[in-house]
């Protein structure tokens, strides 16, 4: 009987006491969720818009002006122009 008492876990450990104390505090309040900006939806250009974009670029409009006009990013403008086979201005020479 004495040996059983010496080797038993009758006294709770510090971790068990901490868990019991935490549970006695009551339910944990949830943090309010952060409400940020709604994600932007990608704007798709129609074939007619891409043709108009290419024509405006050929007539002298810059990529930045076209990006603002069509409400798309400047790299998207460049991608549309490359896909349409338009020769880009101010490009490094490629041999």
Tab-separated table of N, CA, C and O in Angstrom:
chain	number	residue	atom	x	y	z
A	1	UNK	N	0.810	-1.175	0.000
A	1	UNK	CA	0.000	0.000	0.000
A	1	UNK	C	0.870	1.261	0.000
A	1	UNK	O	0.561	2.212	-0.694
A	2	UNK	N	1.932	1.270	0.768
A	2	UNK	CA	2.829	2.419	0.827
A	2	UNK	C	3.524	2.600	-0.507
A	2	UNK	O	3.670	3.731	-0.998
A	3	UNK	N	3.948	1.502	-1.107
A	3	UNK	CA	4.607	1.606	-2.414
A	3	UNK	C	3.648	2.133	-3.480
A	3	UNK	O	4.049	2.904	-4.348
A	4	UNK	N	2.399	1.724	-3.406
A	4	UNK	CA	1.418	2.191	-4.384
A	4	UNK	C	1.244	3.697	-4.280
A	4	UNK	O	1.102	4.399	-5.280
A	5	UNK	N	1.222	4.230	-3.062
A	5	UNK	CA	1.067	5.658	-2.875
A	5	UNK	C	2.290	6.431	-3.353
A	5	UNK	O	2.184	7.516	-3.907
A	6	UNK	N	3.483	5.869	-3.182
A	6	UNK	CA	4.700	6.548	-3.602
A	6	UNK	C	4.818	6.657	-5.125
A	6	UNK	O	5.334	7.640	-5.647
A	7	UNK	N	4.364	5.640	-5.815
A	7	UNK	CA	4.528	5.606	-7.270
A	7	UNK	C	3.250	5.975	-8.045
A	7	UNK	O	3.211	5.872	-9.252
A	8	UNK	N	2.217	6.413	-7.388
A	8	UNK	CA	0.993	6.781	-8.095
A	8	UNK	C	1.016	8.267	-8.448
A	8	UNK	O	1.777	9.044	-7.886
A	9	UNK	N	0.165	8.630	-9.351
A	9	UNK	CA	0.051	10.031	-9.775
A	9	UNK	C	-1.147	10.671	-9.093
A	9	UNK	O	-2.033	11.209	-9.724
A	10	UNK	N	-1.189	10.613	-7.816
A	10	UNK	CA	-2.344	11.120	-7.104
A	10	UNK	C	-2.389	12.646	-7.083
A	10	UNK	O	-3.455	13.236	-7.054
A	11	UNK	N	-1.255	13.317	-7.073
A	11	UNK	CA	-1.263	14.780	-7.086
A	11	UNK	C	-1.216	15.261	-8.533
A	11	UNK	O	-0.424	14.763	-9.340
A	12	UNK	N	-2.076	16.219	-8.873
A	12	UNK	CA	-2.088	16.683	-10.263
A	12	UNK	C	-0.808	17.455	-10.605
A	12	UNK	O	-0.244	18.153	-9.770
A	13	UNK	N	-0.381	17.296	-11.832
A	13	UNK	CA	0.815	18.006	-12.282
A	13	UNK	C	0.494	19.487	-12.500
A	13	UNK	O	-0.672	19.901	-12.491
A	14	UNK	N	1.505	20.273	-12.698
A	14	UNK	CA	1.281	21.706	-12.919
A	14	UNK	C	0.510	21.950	-14.212
A	14	UNK	O	-0.289	22.879	-14.297
A	15	UNK	N	0.732	21.103	-15.217
A	15	UNK	CA	-0.011	21.253	-16.476
A	15	UNK	C	-1.490	20.967	-16.253
A	15	UNK	O	-2.350	21.707	-16.734
A	16	UNK	N	-1.791	19.920	-15.513
A	16	UNK	CA	-3.184	19.584	-15.241
A	16	UNK	C	-3.853	20.708	-14.451
A	16	UNK	O	-4.996	21.075	-14.727
A	17	UNK	N	-3.147	21.275	-13.479
A	17	UNK	CA	-3.708	22.384	-12.711
A	17	UNK	C	-3.945	23.605	-13.600
A	17	UNK	O	-4.949	24.303	-13.474
A	18	UNK	N	-3.046	23.864	-14.531
A	18	UNK	CA	-3.208	25.004	-15.439
A	18	UNK	C	-4.401	24.804	-16.361
A	18	UNK	O	-5.176	25.739	-16.603
A	19	UNK	N	-4.571	23.604	-16.869
A	19	UNK	CA	-5.707	23.317	-17.755
A	19	UNK	C	-7.014	23.461	-16.991
A	19	UNK	O	-7.982	24.050	-17.484
A	20	UNK	N	-7.055	22.958	-15.777
A	20	UNK	CA	-8.265	23.064	-14.959
A	20	UNK	C	-8.586	24.526	-14.668
A	20	UNK	O	-9.752	24.949	-14.737
A	21	UNK	N	-7.576	25.321	-14.348
A	21	UNK	CA	-7.796	26.737	-14.073
A	21	UNK	C	-8.292	27.460	-15.319
A	21	UNK	O	-9.185	28.312	-15.250
A	22	UNK	N	-7.744	27.115	-16.484
A	22	UNK	CA	-8.165	27.752	-17.737
A	22	UNK	C	-9.615	27.416	-18.049
A	22	UNK	O	-10.388	28.277	-18.458
A	23	UNK	N	-9.993	26.171	-17.854
A	23	UNK	CA	-11.369	25.755	-18.138
A	23	UNK	C	-12.362	26.415	-17.201
A	23	UNK	O	-13.515	26.638	-17.562
A	24	UNK	N	-11.923	26.741	-15.999
A	24	UNK	CA	-12.836	27.360	-15.045
A	24	UNK	C	-13.103	28.829	-15.369
A	24	UNK	O	-13.998	29.447	-14.788
A	25	UNK	N	-12.315	29.409	-16.264
A	25	UNK	CA	-12.514	30.815	-16.632
A	25	UNK	C	-13.782	31.027	-17.440
A	25	UNK	O	-14.279	32.143	-17.540
A	26	UNK	N	-14.289	30.007	-18.066
A	26	UNK	CA	-15.505	30.132	-18.858
A	26	UNK	C	-15.180	30.111	-20.343
A	26	UNK	O	-14.038	29.917	-20.757
A	27	UNK	N	-16.194	30.310	-21.162
A	27	UNK	CA	-15.971	30.249	-22.613
A	27	UNK	C	-15.082	31.390	-23.097
A	27	UNK	O	-15.125	32.496	-22.578
A	28	UNK	N	-14.292	31.087	-24.088
A	28	UNK	CA	-13.390	32.062	-24.680
A	28	UNK	C	-14.158	32.853	-25.733
A	28	UNK	O	-14.846	32.277	-26.573
A	29	UNK	N	-14.059	34.174	-25.642
A	29	UNK	CA	-14.741	35.019	-26.632
A	29	UNK	C	-13.981	34.965	-27.946
A	29	UNK	O	-12.760	35.013	-27.966
A	30	UNK	N	-14.732	34.887	-29.030
A	30	UNK	CA	-14.105	34.881	-30.350
A	30	UNK	C	-13.756	36.301	-30.748
A	30	UNK	O	-14.485	37.245	-30.456
A	31	UNK	N	-12.651	36.429	-31.426
A	31	UNK	CA	-12.268	37.732	-31.968
A	31	UNK	C	-13.181	38.065	-33.133
A	31	UNK	O	-13.555	37.195	-33.911
A	32	UNK	N	-13.494	39.335	-33.278
A	32	UNK	CA	-14.282	39.696	-34.470
A	32	UNK	C	-13.421	39.509	-35.725
A	32	UNK	O	-12.226	39.770	-35.725
A	33	UNK	N	-14.054	39.016	-36.765
A	33	UNK	CA	-13.327	38.800	-38.008
A	33	UNK	C	-12.996	40.120	-38.672
A	33	UNK	O	-13.788	41.062	-38.643
A	34	UNK	N	-11.823	40.180	-39.261
A	34	UNK	CA	-11.429	41.386	-39.981
A	34	UNK	C	-12.208	41.449	-41.285
A	34	UNK	O	-12.283	40.481	-42.027
A	35	UNK	N	-12.747	42.607	-41.536
A	35	UNK	CA	-13.476	42.804	-42.784
A	35	UNK	C	-12.630	43.724	-43.642
A	35	UNK	O	-12.458	44.903	-43.330
A	36	UNK	N	-12.066	43.171	-44.687
A	36	UNK	CA	-11.208	43.949	-45.567
A	36	UNK	C	-11.921	44.307	-46.850
A	36	UNK	O	-13.139	44.197	-46.973
A	37	UNK	N	-11.135	44.711	-47.791
A	37	UNK	CA	-11.688	45.058	-49.094
A	37	UNK	C	-12.115	43.787	-49.819
A	37	UNK	O	-11.517	42.735	-49.651
A	38	UNK	N	-13.123	43.910	-50.615
A	38	UNK	CA	-13.561	42.785	-51.424
A	38	UNK	C	-12.505	42.528	-52.495
A	38	UNK	O	-11.906	43.473	-53.029
A	39	UNK	N	-12.234	41.270	-52.808
A	39	UNK	CA	-11.230	40.997	-53.834
A	39	UNK	C	-11.680	41.530	-55.192
A	39	UNK	O	-12.869	41.519	-55.527
A	40	UNK	N	-10.718	42.030	-55.945
A	40	UNK	CA	-11.038	42.555	-57.267
A	40	UNK	C	-11.280	41.394	-58.229
A	40	UNK	O	-10.599	40.377	-58.171
A	41	UNK	N	-12.225	41.588	-59.090
A	41	UNK	CA	-12.507	40.587	-60.108
A	41	UNK	C	-11.748	40.960	-61.375
A	41	UNK	O	-11.677	42.128	-61.751
A	42	UNK	N	-11.176	39.963	-62.002
A	42	UNK	CA	-10.423	40.210	-63.221
A	42	UNK	C	-11.378	40.659	-64.329
A	42	UNK	O	-12.428	40.066	-64.540
A	43	UNK	N	-10.987	41.701	-65.026
A	43	UNK	CA	-11.810	42.224	-66.114
A	43	UNK	C	-11.388	41.528	-67.396
A	43	UNK	O	-10.207	41.512	-67.744
A	44	UNK	N	-12.343	40.941	-68.081
A	44	UNK	CA	-12.066	40.253	-69.342
A	44	UNK	C	-12.368	41.195	-70.501
A	44	UNK	O	-13.404	41.851	-70.525
A	45	UNK	N	-11.439	41.247	-71.435
A	45	UNK	CA	-11.661	42.072	-72.615
A	45	UNK	C	-12.211	41.205	-73.734
A	45	UNK	O	-11.756	40.079	-73.953
A	46	UNK	N	-13.162	41.750	-74.454
A	46	UNK	CA	-13.697	41.039	-75.612
A	46	UNK	C	-12.709	41.165	-76.768
A	46	UNK	O	-11.748	41.939	-76.714
A	47	UNK	N	-12.959	40.409	-77.805
A	47	UNK	CA	-12.074	40.489	-78.987
A	47	UNK	C	-12.109	41.886	-79.591
A	47	UNK	O	-11.105	42.402	-80.061
A	48	UNK	N	-13.280	42.500	-79.558
A	48	UNK	CA	-13.411	43.854	-80.093
A	48	UNK	C	-12.605	44.835	-79.236
A	48	UNK	O	-11.954	45.750	-79.776
A	49	UNK	N	-12.614	44.639	-77.923
A	49	UNK	CA	-11.829	45.507	-77.035
A	49	UNK	C	-10.336	45.337	-77.283
A	49	UNK	O	-9.586	46.318	-77.286
A	50	UNK	N	-9.891	44.099	-77.491
A	50	UNK	CA	-8.469	43.843	-77.762
A	50	UNK	C	-8.069	44.485	-79.087
A	50	UNK	O	-6.997	45.078	-79.208
A	51	UNK	N	-8.951	44.400	-80.094
A	51	UNK	CA	-8.663	45.025	-81.384
A	51	UNK	C	-8.586	46.542	-81.235
A	51	UNK	O	-7.692	47.195	-81.804
A	52	UNK	N	-9.484	47.112	-80.454
A	52	UNK	CA	-9.467	48.553	-80.216
A	52	UNK	C	-8.230	48.958	-79.419
A	52	UNK	O	-7.602	49.987	-79.691
A	53	UNK	N	-7.833	48.111	-78.463
A	53	UNK	CA	-6.626	48.345	-77.672
A	53	UNK	C	-5.392	48.372	-78.581
A	53	UNK	O	-4.564	49.278	-78.497
A	54	UNK	N	-5.296	47.403	-79.485
A	54	UNK	CA	-4.159	47.336	-80.405
A	54	UNK	C	-4.146	48.544	-81.339
A	54	UNK	O	-3.079	49.120	-81.603
A	55	UNK	N	-5.312	48.950	-81.814
A	55	UNK	CA	-5.386	50.096	-82.721
A	55	UNK	C	-4.987	51.386	-82.010
A	55	UNK	O	-4.261	52.209	-82.563
A	56	UNK	N	-5.430	51.549	-80.776
A	56	UNK	CA	-5.060	52.744	-80.006
A	56	UNK	C	-3.556	52.773	-79.726
A	56	UNK	O	-2.943	53.828	-79.750
A	57	UNK	N	-2.951	51.600	-79.475
A	57	UNK	CA	-1.511	51.546	-79.225
A	57	UNK	C	-0.741	51.906	-80.495
A	57	UNK	O	0.230	52.647	-80.447
A	58	UNK	N	-1.201	51.374	-81.622
A	58	UNK	CA	-0.537	51.677	-82.904
A	58	UNK	C	-0.649	53.161	-83.248
A	58	UNK	O	0.226	53.714	-83.902
A	59	UNK	N	-1.736	53.806	-82.781
A	59	UNK	CA	-1.916	55.223	-83.089
A	59	UNK	C	-1.158	56.129	-82.122
A	59	UNK	O	-1.211	57.349	-82.270
A	60	UNK	N	-0.450	55.542	-81.141
A	60	UNK	CA	0.420	56.351	-80.303
A	60	UNK	C	0.126	56.361	-78.809
A	60	UNK	O	0.870	56.969	-78.043
A	61	UNK	N	-0.953	55.728	-78.373
A	61	UNK	CA	-1.255	55.708	-76.937
A	61	UNK	C	-0.232	54.839	-76.208
A	61	UNK	O	0.272	53.862	-76.755
A	62	UNK	N	0.081	55.211	-74.978
A	62	UNK	CA	1.050	54.445	-74.201
A	62	UNK	C	0.339	53.300	-73.479
A	62	UNK	O	-0.890	53.279	-73.354
A	63	UNK	N	1.154	52.372	-73.000
A	63	UNK	CA	0.616	51.244	-72.252
A	63	UNK	C	-0.085	51.748	-70.992
A	63	UNK	O	-1.142	51.238	-70.608
A	64	UNK	N	0.476	52.762	-70.353
A	64	UNK	CA	-0.118	53.310	-69.130
A	64	UNK	C	-1.468	53.967	-69.410
A	64	UNK	O	-2.411	53.837	-68.630
A	65	UNK	N	-1.557	54.703	-70.521
A	65	UNK	CA	-2.829	55.331	-70.886
A	65	UNK	C	-3.887	54.276	-71.190
A	65	UNK	O	-5.045	54.399	-70.778
A	66	UNK	N	-3.491	53.234	-71.905
A	66	UNK	CA	-4.439	52.173	-72.239
A	66	UNK	C	-4.885	51.408	-70.996
A	66	UNK	O	-6.048	50.998	-70.891
A	67	UNK	N	-3.967	51.223	-70.055
A	67	UNK	CA	-4.327	50.536	-68.813
A	67	UNK	C	-5.386	51.325	-68.057
A	67	UNK	O	-6.356	50.752	-67.548
A	68	UNK	N	-5.241	52.628	-67.997
A	68	UNK	CA	-6.234	53.459	-67.322
A	68	UNK	C	-7.556	53.479	-68.087
A	68	UNK	O	-8.635	53.400	-67.483
A	69	UNK	N	-7.485	53.557	-69.399
A	69	UNK	CA	-8.694	53.618	-70.224
A	69	UNK	C	-9.515	52.338	-70.144
A	69	UNK	O	-10.744	52.369	-70.047
A	70	UNK	N	-8.841	51.187	-70.186
A	70	UNK	CA	-9.541	49.906	-70.191
A	70	UNK	C	-9.686	49.304	-68.792
A	70	UNK	O	-10.212	48.215	-68.636
A	71	UNK	N	-9.177	49.998	-67.773
A	71	UNK	CA	-9.258	49.567	-66.370
A	71	UNK	C	-8.632	48.189	-66.159
A	71	UNK	O	-9.208	47.312	-65.532
A	72	UNK	N	-7.427	48.017	-66.715
A	72	UNK	CA	-6.666	46.789	-66.524
A	72	UNK	C	-5.228	47.170	-66.190
A	72	UNK	O	-4.843	48.329	-66.313
A	73	UNK	N	-4.443	46.210	-65.754
A	73	UNK	CA	-3.052	46.477	-65.383
A	73	UNK	C	-2.212	46.646	-66.645
A	73	UNK	O	-2.519	46.087	-67.701
A	74	UNK	N	-1.120	47.405	-66.522
A	74	UNK	CA	-0.264	47.674	-67.687
A	74	UNK	C	0.363	46.406	-68.242
A	74	UNK	O	0.549	46.288	-69.454
A	75	UNK	N	0.671	45.429	-67.379
A	75	UNK	CA	1.237	44.179	-67.900
A	75	UNK	C	0.191	43.385	-68.680
A	75	UNK	O	0.524	42.691	-69.638
A	76	UNK	N	-1.072	43.528	-68.281
A	76	UNK	CA	-2.146	42.875	-69.032
A	76	UNK	C	-2.282	43.509	-70.409
A	76	UNK	O	-2.520	42.809	-71.404
A	77	UNK	N	-2.110	44.823	-70.476
A	77	UNK	CA	-2.131	45.510	-71.778
A	77	UNK	C	-1.022	44.947	-72.659
A	77	UNK	O	-1.252	44.597	-73.819
A	78	UNK	N	0.179	44.827	-72.104
A	78	UNK	CA	1.308	44.299	-72.872
A	78	UNK	C	1.048	42.869	-73.332
A	78	UNK	O	1.372	42.503	-74.468
A	79	UNK	N	0.457	42.070	-72.475
A	79	UNK	CA	0.150	40.678	-72.846
A	79	UNK	C	-0.834	40.625	-74.002
A	79	UNK	O	-0.675	39.836	-74.934
A	80	UNK	N	-1.858	41.473	-73.951
A	80	UNK	CA	-2.839	41.509	-75.050
A	80	UNK	C	-2.168	41.968	-76.344
A	80	UNK	O	-2.454	41.422	-77.423
A	81	UNK	N	-1.296	42.954	-76.245
A	81	UNK	CA	-0.629	43.463	-77.447
A	81	UNK	C	0.315	42.412	-78.034
A	81	UNK	O	0.368	42.238	-79.254
A	82	UNK	N	1.055	41.710	-77.174
A	82	UNK	CA	1.939	40.644	-77.673
A	82	UNK	C	1.125	39.540	-78.338
A	82	UNK	O	1.507	39.026	-79.391
A	83	UNK	N	0.005	39.167	-77.725
A	83	UNK	CA	-0.839	38.106	-78.290
A	83	UNK	C	-1.431	38.526	-79.627
A	83	UNK	O	-1.656	37.683	-80.501
A	84	UNK	N	-1.668	39.833	-79.781
A	84	UNK	CA	-2.225	40.331	-81.044
A	84	UNK	C	-1.140	40.539	-82.104
A	84	UNK	O	-1.441	40.909	-83.234
A	85	UNK	N	0.133	40.335	-81.727
A	85	UNK	CA	1.228	40.472	-82.685
A	85	UNK	C	1.636	41.910	-82.943
A	85	UNK	O	2.230	42.207	-83.983
A	86	UNK	N	1.348	42.791	-82.017
A	86	UNK	CA	1.681	44.209	-82.176
A	86	UNK	C	3.140	44.413	-81.790
A	86	UNK	O	3.603	43.904	-80.772
A	87	UNK	N	3.879	45.162	-82.618
A	87	UNK	CA	5.274	45.486	-82.321
A	87	UNK	C	5.288	46.520	-81.214
A	87	UNK	O	4.687	47.593	-81.320
A	88	UNK	N	5.988	46.203	-80.128
A	88	UNK	CA	6.010	47.080	-78.954
A	88	UNK	C	7.114	48.134	-79.131
A	88	UNK	O	8.199	47.833	-79.603
A	89	UNK	N	6.807	49.351	-78.699
A	89	UNK	CA	7.798	50.410	-78.712
A	89	UNK	C	8.712	50.287	-77.508
A	89	UNK	O	8.374	49.685	-76.505
A	90	UNK	N	9.893	50.897	-77.615
A	90	UNK	CA	10.866	50.960	-76.531
A	90	UNK	C	11.230	49.585	-75.975
A	90	UNK	O	11.348	49.393	-74.785
A	91	UNK	N	11.370	48.650	-76.840
A	91	UNK	CA	11.792	47.304	-76.442
A	91	UNK	C	13.255	47.139	-76.788
A	91	UNK	O	13.730	47.655	-77.794
A	92	UNK	N	14.021	46.414	-75.964
A	92	UNK	CA	15.428	46.219	-76.286
A	92	UNK	C	15.582	45.400	-77.574
A	92	UNK	O	14.729	44.581	-77.909
A	93	UNK	N	16.688	45.659	-78.260
A	93	UNK	CA	16.944	44.939	-79.514
A	93	UNK	C	17.260	43.481	-79.214
A	93	UNK	O	18.031	43.161	-78.330
A	94	UNK	N	16.631	42.602	-79.985
A	94	UNK	CA	16.876	41.169	-79.813
A	94	UNK	C	17.462	40.623	-81.101
A	94	UNK	O	16.934	40.834	-82.176
A	95	UNK	N	18.595	39.968	-81.001
A	95	UNK	CA	19.264	39.435	-82.187
A	95	UNK	C	18.809	38.040	-82.503
A	95	UNK	O	18.293	37.321	-81.738
